[in-house]
Short mmCIF file of C-alpha atoms in Angstrom, two decimals:
data_model
loop_
_atom_site.label_atom_id
_atom_site.label_comp_id
_atom_site.label_asym_id
_atom_site.label_seq_id
_atom_site.Cartn_x
_atom_site.Cartn_y
_atom_site.Cartn_z
CA MET A 722 44.89 100.78 95.90
CA GLN A 723 48.35 102.71 95.47
CA ASP A 724 51.29 101.12 97.03
CA SER A 725 53.22 103.23 99.48
CA SER A 726 55.96 100.81 100.66
CA PRO A 727 59.50 102.33 100.35
CA THR A 728 60.02 100.63 96.71
CA ALA A 729 56.95 101.91 95.16
CA HIS A 730 58.95 104.53 93.47
CA PRO A 731 62.82 103.55 94.09
CA HIS A 732 63.73 106.31 91.35
CA GLU A 733 62.83 108.98 94.15
CA PRO A 734 65.43 109.85 96.74
CA HIS A 735 63.66 108.54 99.68
CA ALA A 736 66.94 106.55 101.00
CA GLU A 737 68.29 106.96 104.78
CA GLY A 738 71.44 107.78 103.11
CA LEU A 739 70.41 110.57 100.98
CA ALA A 740 72.29 113.60 103.04
CA SER A 741 75.42 111.75 102.86
CA ARG A 742 75.11 110.83 99.12
CA LEU A 743 74.32 114.68 98.37
CA ASN A 744 77.24 115.82 100.37
CA TRP A 745 79.53 113.56 98.54
CA LEU A 746 78.06 114.86 95.43
CA ARG A 747 78.14 118.08 95.96
CA ALA A 748 81.82 118.00 97.16
CA GLY A 749 82.98 115.91 93.91
CA VAL A 750 80.93 117.95 91.57
CA LEU A 751 82.51 121.11 92.67
CA GLY A 752 85.89 119.79 93.07
CA ALA A 753 86.10 118.27 89.82
CA ASN A 754 84.74 121.28 87.69
CA ASP A 755 87.30 123.46 89.93
CA GLY A 756 90.03 121.09 89.17
CA ILE A 757 89.60 121.26 85.33
CA VAL A 758 88.91 125.00 85.37
CA SER A 759 91.55 126.30 87.53
CA THR A 760 94.33 124.04 86.28
CA ALA A 761 93.29 124.53 82.53
CA GLY A 762 93.42 128.29 83.40
CA LEU A 763 96.84 128.01 84.86
CA VAL A 764 98.21 125.78 82.15
CA VAL A 765 96.91 127.91 79.21
CA GLY A 766 98.09 130.84 80.90
CA VAL A 767 101.66 129.81 81.23
CA ALA A 768 101.71 127.80 77.51
CA ALA A 769 101.10 131.57 76.15
CA THR A 770 104.50 132.72 77.75
CA THR A 771 106.41 129.61 77.11
CA ASN A 772 107.04 126.14 75.04
CA ASP A 773 109.01 124.47 77.39
CA PRO A 774 106.80 121.58 78.48
CA HIS A 775 108.79 121.25 81.77
CA THR A 776 107.75 124.77 82.64
CA ILE A 777 104.13 123.91 81.90
CA LEU A 778 104.61 120.87 83.65
CA THR A 779 105.21 122.11 86.68
CA ALA A 780 103.14 125.09 86.91
CA GLY A 781 100.28 122.55 86.21
CA VAL A 782 101.36 120.12 88.73
CA ALA A 783 101.94 122.82 91.52
CA GLY A 784 98.46 123.97 90.76
CA LEU A 785 97.06 120.69 91.01
CA VAL A 786 98.67 119.59 94.58
CA ALA A 787 97.80 123.42 95.81
CA GLY A 788 94.22 123.14 94.53
CA ALA A 789 93.60 119.46 96.10
CA ILE A 790 94.69 120.54 99.35
CA SER A 791 92.99 123.81 99.38
CA MET A 792 89.59 122.47 98.18
CA ALA A 793 89.90 119.76 101.03
CA ALA A 794 90.79 121.99 103.72
CA GLY A 795 88.02 124.07 102.77
CA GLU A 796 85.48 121.43 102.89
CA TYR A 797 86.56 120.01 105.96
CA VAL A 798 86.30 123.40 107.71
CA SER A 799 83.20 124.25 106.22
CA VAL A 800 81.27 120.79 106.71
CA SER A 801 82.91 120.95 110.27
CA THR A 802 81.27 123.90 111.04
CA GLN A 803 78.07 122.40 109.74
CA ARG A 804 78.21 119.36 111.54
CA ASP A 805 79.01 121.44 114.86
CA SER A 806 76.01 123.46 114.27
CA GLU A 807 74.04 120.18 113.93
CA ARG A 808 75.14 118.79 117.14
CA ALA A 809 74.48 121.65 119.05
CA LEU A 810 70.97 121.88 117.89
CA LEU A 811 70.25 118.25 118.54
CA ALA A 812 72.01 118.51 121.88
CA LYS A 813 69.43 121.57 122.38
CA GLU A 814 66.66 119.24 121.28
CA ARG A 815 67.58 116.52 123.47
CA ARG A 816 67.73 119.14 126.99
CA GLU A 817 64.22 120.38 125.60
CA LEU A 818 62.83 116.83 125.92
CA ALA A 819 64.41 115.89 128.95
CA ASP A 820 63.04 119.28 130.57
CA ASP A 821 59.71 119.50 129.22
CA PRO A 822 58.62 116.75 127.40
CA ALA A 823 54.84 117.77 127.75
CA ALA A 824 55.71 120.90 125.68
CA GLU A 825 57.64 119.17 123.38
CA LEU A 826 54.69 116.74 122.37
CA ALA A 827 52.57 119.92 122.04
CA GLU A 828 55.26 121.27 119.63
CA LEU A 829 55.08 118.31 117.91
CA ILE A 830 51.39 118.21 117.46
CA GLY A 831 51.36 121.70 115.92
CA ILE A 832 53.82 120.89 113.73
CA TYR A 833 51.93 118.16 112.46
CA GLU A 834 48.80 120.47 112.15
CA ALA A 835 50.57 122.90 110.31
CA LYS A 836 51.21 120.36 107.99
CA GLY A 837 47.62 119.80 107.15
CA LEU A 838 46.66 116.84 109.47
CA SER A 839 43.51 117.33 111.71
CA PRO A 840 44.10 118.03 115.43
CA ALA A 841 43.46 114.19 116.29
CA THR A 842 45.39 112.62 113.49
CA ALA A 843 48.24 115.19 114.46
CA ARG A 844 48.40 113.99 118.26
CA THR A 845 47.84 110.46 117.13
CA VAL A 846 50.98 110.48 114.95
CA ALA A 847 53.27 112.85 117.41
CA GLU A 848 52.32 110.54 120.22
CA GLU A 849 53.18 107.47 118.49
CA LEU A 850 56.50 108.87 117.03
CA THR A 851 57.31 110.04 120.58
CA ALA A 852 56.80 106.57 122.19
CA HIS A 853 58.59 104.90 119.01
CA ASP A 854 61.80 107.42 119.21
CA ALA A 855 61.19 111.02 120.60
CA PHE A 856 64.27 112.16 119.86
CA THR A 857 64.63 111.23 116.29
CA ALA A 858 61.05 112.55 115.68
CA HIS A 859 61.67 115.83 117.24
CA ALA A 860 65.21 116.12 115.16
CA GLU A 861 63.47 115.13 111.86
CA ALA A 862 60.08 117.39 112.15
CA GLU A 863 61.51 120.61 114.02
CA LEU A 864 65.43 120.63 112.75
CA LYS A 865 65.06 118.46 109.44
CA LEU A 866 67.87 116.35 110.79
CA ASP A 867 68.49 112.52 110.87
CA PRO A 868 70.75 112.08 114.05
CA ASP A 869 72.23 109.03 112.04
CA GLU A 870 73.16 110.81 109.21
CA LEU A 871 74.86 114.10 110.15
CA THR A 872 77.36 115.80 107.50
CA ASN A 873 80.68 114.15 107.37
CA PRO A 874 83.68 116.50 106.91
CA TRP A 875 86.20 113.85 106.33
CA ALA A 876 84.21 112.38 103.66
CA ALA A 877 83.55 115.80 101.94
CA ALA A 878 87.33 116.54 102.24
CA ILE A 879 88.41 113.51 100.61
CA SER A 880 85.82 113.52 97.97
CA SER A 881 86.64 117.04 97.03
CA ALA A 882 90.27 116.57 96.66
CA ILE A 883 89.94 113.22 94.52
CA ALA A 884 87.49 115.02 92.36
CA PHE A 885 89.90 118.31 92.00
CA THR A 886 92.56 115.98 91.30
CA CYS A 887 90.75 113.95 88.44
CA GLY A 888 89.44 117.14 86.84
CA ALA A 889 93.10 118.70 86.97
CA LEU A 890 94.87 115.84 85.36
CA LEU A 891 92.68 116.39 81.78
CA PRO A 892 93.98 119.57 81.16
CA LEU A 893 97.34 119.00 82.61
CA LEU A 894 97.70 116.05 80.05
CA ALA A 895 95.72 117.86 77.12
CA ILE A 896 98.43 120.64 77.44
CA VAL A 897 101.65 118.63 77.66
CA LEU A 898 101.04 115.70 75.12
CA PRO A 899 100.13 117.26 72.27
CA PRO A 900 102.47 118.77 69.65
CA VAL A 901 103.48 122.49 70.39
CA GLN A 902 101.08 123.77 67.76
CA TRP A 903 98.01 121.83 68.99
CA ARG A 904 98.48 122.32 72.69
CA VAL A 905 96.27 125.11 73.55
CA PRO A 906 93.51 124.05 70.88
CA VAL A 907 93.41 120.39 72.25
CA THR A 908 93.55 121.68 75.85
CA PHE A 909 90.29 124.22 75.08
CA ALA A 910 88.45 121.46 73.36
CA ALA A 911 88.98 118.59 76.02
CA VAL A 912 88.29 121.16 78.81
CA LEU A 913 84.93 122.31 77.34
CA ILE A 914 83.52 118.59 76.72
CA ALA A 915 84.83 117.66 80.25
CA LEU A 916 82.75 120.51 81.66
CA ALA A 917 79.93 119.63 79.25
CA VAL A 918 79.89 116.06 80.98
CA THR A 919 80.37 117.12 84.47
CA GLY A 920 77.65 119.96 84.05
CA SER A 921 75.27 117.27 82.54
CA VAL A 922 75.87 114.57 85.28
CA SER A 923 75.46 116.67 87.87
CA ALA A 924 71.99 118.07 86.82
CA ARG A 925 70.97 114.60 85.88
CA LEU A 926 71.84 113.27 89.40
CA GLY A 927 70.57 116.58 91.13
CA GLY A 928 67.32 116.65 89.62
CA SER A 929 67.71 120.15 87.52
CA HIS A 930 67.56 121.31 83.90
CA ARG A 931 70.57 119.71 81.90
CA GLY A 932 70.61 122.48 79.26
CA ARG A 933 71.23 125.46 81.70
CA ALA A 934 73.74 123.53 83.93
CA VAL A 935 75.94 122.48 80.97
CA VAL A 936 76.10 126.31 79.39
CA ARG A 937 76.82 127.80 82.65
CA VAL A 938 79.89 125.67 83.12
CA VAL A 939 81.26 125.69 79.72
CA ILE A 940 80.83 129.27 79.45
CA GLY A 941 82.58 129.76 82.57
CA GLY A 942 85.34 127.40 81.78
CA ALA A 943 85.83 129.24 78.44
CA LEU A 944 86.08 132.26 80.08
CA ALA A 945 88.74 131.46 82.51
CA MET A 946 90.85 129.91 79.73
CA ALA A 947 90.19 132.92 77.37
CA VAL A 948 91.02 135.35 79.93
CA THR A 949 94.40 133.47 81.47
CA TYR A 950 95.48 133.31 78.12
CA ALA A 951 95.03 136.76 77.05
CA ILE A 952 97.06 137.78 80.45
CA GLY A 953 99.90 135.44 79.64
CA SER A 954 100.05 136.52 75.95
CA LEU A 955 100.36 140.37 77.44
CA THR A 956 102.77 139.17 80.08
CA ASP A 957 105.17 137.59 77.52
CA THR A 958 104.60 141.06 75.01
CA LEU A 959 105.41 143.33 77.68
CA ALA A 960 108.49 141.08 78.92
CA GLY A 961 109.74 141.01 75.47
#
């Protein structure tokens, strides 16, 4: 007999906090990758025009601060909009349950029949779930929402800002610490290695193909740095 308890497959993401975990993960991975790539592109482009470490550092810090604020604000607005939509849907569902519980029960029965349960079993399941917690049962079955686990805009914003800052620090340090002739090569190498790591980690946590994820982020980062370096060199040539 198979064990159907919640601990039978602890490696599978059945925890109640899955939505919150995925929200933090999404914001964190996007923030880190964006911090690495955008800051690397900025400092590499500036390094192509000047060897002055103060100028490069100033540009990098400005890009880090602006990027972290931008990422946090964007995540907050985006997730707040999503949360408002979720709340509106839940409020509508609560009203429908209060106005016509019989129709809502019939709807819940239909949902479980569509999932493959027999009419009798679907009715039994729907009635028992309704008796236990009608609102949660309908929210999860109809809306695919857990009323206790709505997306958190502040968590997403803070996570994104911290991740962006951590990611941005790597190319910033890589460009200012080495000798002049090694600045750009060291930054390229450090950034591509970091992107490979973040791509691999995000793929592992998300259960997707690791190789494809790594290739995507590494190629994107390399392209961004190559383009900004070329633009910086061209600008320096034209200015000279």
